[in-house]
Amino acid sequence: MSEESDERLSREEYAAIAAFRLELRRFLAFSEAAAAKVGLPAQQHQALLAIAGHDGPPTVGFVAEQLLVAPQTAAELVSRMVEAGLLTKAASPRDRRRVALTPTPKAEALLARLTAAHLEELRTLEPALTRALGRMRRRSVEE
């Protein structure tokens, strides 16, 4: 970003981004607390969401991509989740060299409970998020 473009940023733009980030942090704080309440680390919760929402057999590489972590970190996370009874691993039906991950019934029950709570929280936060996004959009339209 050049110095010239910095000068064009207004207090309102900074405030709009700050408001949006605040709402995101509120949601993330809620999410981490909700996962902790059921005994699930936030990273494992995020991995379960990615796996459950993936079309096709998810792999450790997929988990790494979705969590923005190194493949080795994802492999360690998956191993902990297998040990905790949250995932099973099996040879991928499409490529026997790959390992497909499947949530266990225990993981599915936890995920269903957490997802219901998260959807409710998002409904609560939606007006604030919409206002924050609207503030940013209005500014870009005015330019």
Tab-separated table of N, CA, C and O in Angstrom, residues 58-67 69 71 74-75 78 98-99 101:
chain	number	residue	atom	x	y	z
A	58	PRO	N	-12.707	-36.492	3.099
A	58	PRO	CA	-11.654	-35.533	3.442
A	58	PRO	C	-10.371	-36.249	3.863
A	58	PRO	O	-10.408	-37.369	4.375
A	59	THR	N	-9.257	-35.589	3.642
A	59	THR	CA	-7.937	-36.133	3.961
A	59	THR	C	-7.225	-35.185	4.927
A	59	THR	O	-7.691	-34.072	5.182
A	60	VAL	N	-6.083	-35.633	5.396
A	60	VAL	CA	-5.262	-34.778	6.264
A	60	VAL	C	-4.849	-33.515	5.505
A	60	VAL	O	-4.855	-32.419	6.071
A	61	GLY	N	-4.529	-33.648	4.244
A	61	GLY	CA	-4.182	-32.483	3.427
A	61	GLY	C	-5.318	-31.473	3.356
A	61	GLY	O	-5.095	-30.267	3.422
A	62	PHE	N	-6.523	-31.984	3.227
A	62	PHE	CA	-7.699	-31.105	3.219
A	62	PHE	C	-7.810	-30.365	4.543
A	62	PHE	O	-8.071	-29.160	4.578
A	63	VAL	N	-7.626	-31.071	5.654
A	63	VAL	CA	-7.692	-30.443	6.983
A	63	VAL	C	-6.632	-29.348	7.087
A	63	VAL	O	-6.903	-28.248	7.576
A	64	ALA	N	-5.432	-29.628	6.606
A	64	ALA	CA	-4.362	-28.628	6.632
A	64	ALA	C	-4.768	-27.374	5.863
A	64	ALA	O	-4.583	-26.251	6.352
A	65	GLU	N	-5.337	-27.560	4.679
A	65	GLU	CA	-5.777	-26.420	3.868
A	65	GLU	C	-6.861	-25.618	4.579
A	65	GLU	O	-6.830	-24.393	4.601
A	66	GLN	N	-7.836	-26.306	5.144
A	66	GLN	CA	-8.968	-25.636	5.775
A	66	GLN	C	-8.603	-24.901	7.057
A	66	GLN	O	-9.207	-23.885	7.393
A	67	LEU	N	-7.623	-25.422	7.785
A	67	LEU	CA	-7.215	-24.804	9.048
A	67	LEU	C	-6.015	-23.870	8.880
A	67	LEU	O	-5.555	-23.272	9.851
A	69	VAL	N	-2.893	-24.621	8.272
A	69	VAL	CA	-1.762	-25.138	9.035
A	69	VAL	C	-0.923	-26.035	8.128
A	69	VAL	O	-1.371	-26.467	7.066
A	71	PRO	N	0.880	-29.421	6.815
A	71	PRO	CA	0.396	-30.805	6.787
A	71	PRO	C	0.803	-31.612	8.026
A	71	PRO	O	0.005	-32.401	8.538
A	74	ALA	N	-1.495	-30.720	10.819
A	74	ALA	CA	-2.800	-31.350	10.605
A	74	ALA	C	-2.744	-32.839	10.927
A	74	ALA	O	-3.679	-33.383	11.524
A	75	ALA	N	-1.655	-33.507	10.557
A	75	ALA	CA	-1.511	-34.939	10.849
A	75	ALA	C	-1.498	-35.184	12.357
A	75	ALA	O	-2.135	-36.127	12.844
A	78	VAL	N	-5.089	-34.652	13.637
A	78	VAL	CA	-5.921	-35.803	13.280
A	78	VAL	C	-5.605	-36.988	14.186
A	78	VAL	O	-6.517	-37.670	14.664
A	98	ARG	N	-4.137	-42.562	-0.105
A	98	ARG	CA	-4.595	-41.493	0.781
A	98	ARG	C	-5.453	-42.070	1.895
A	98	ARG	O	-6.087	-43.100	1.736
A	99	VAL	N	-5.498	-41.327	3.002
A	99	VAL	CA	-6.302	-41.741	4.142
A	99	VAL	C	-7.525	-40.834	4.231
A	99	VAL	O	-7.399	-39.609	4.273
A	101	LEU	N	-10.881	-39.471	6.208
A	101	LEU	CA	-11.281	-39.223	7.590
A	101	LEU	C	-12.793	-39.232	7.698
A	101	LEU	O	-13.483	-38.658	6.845
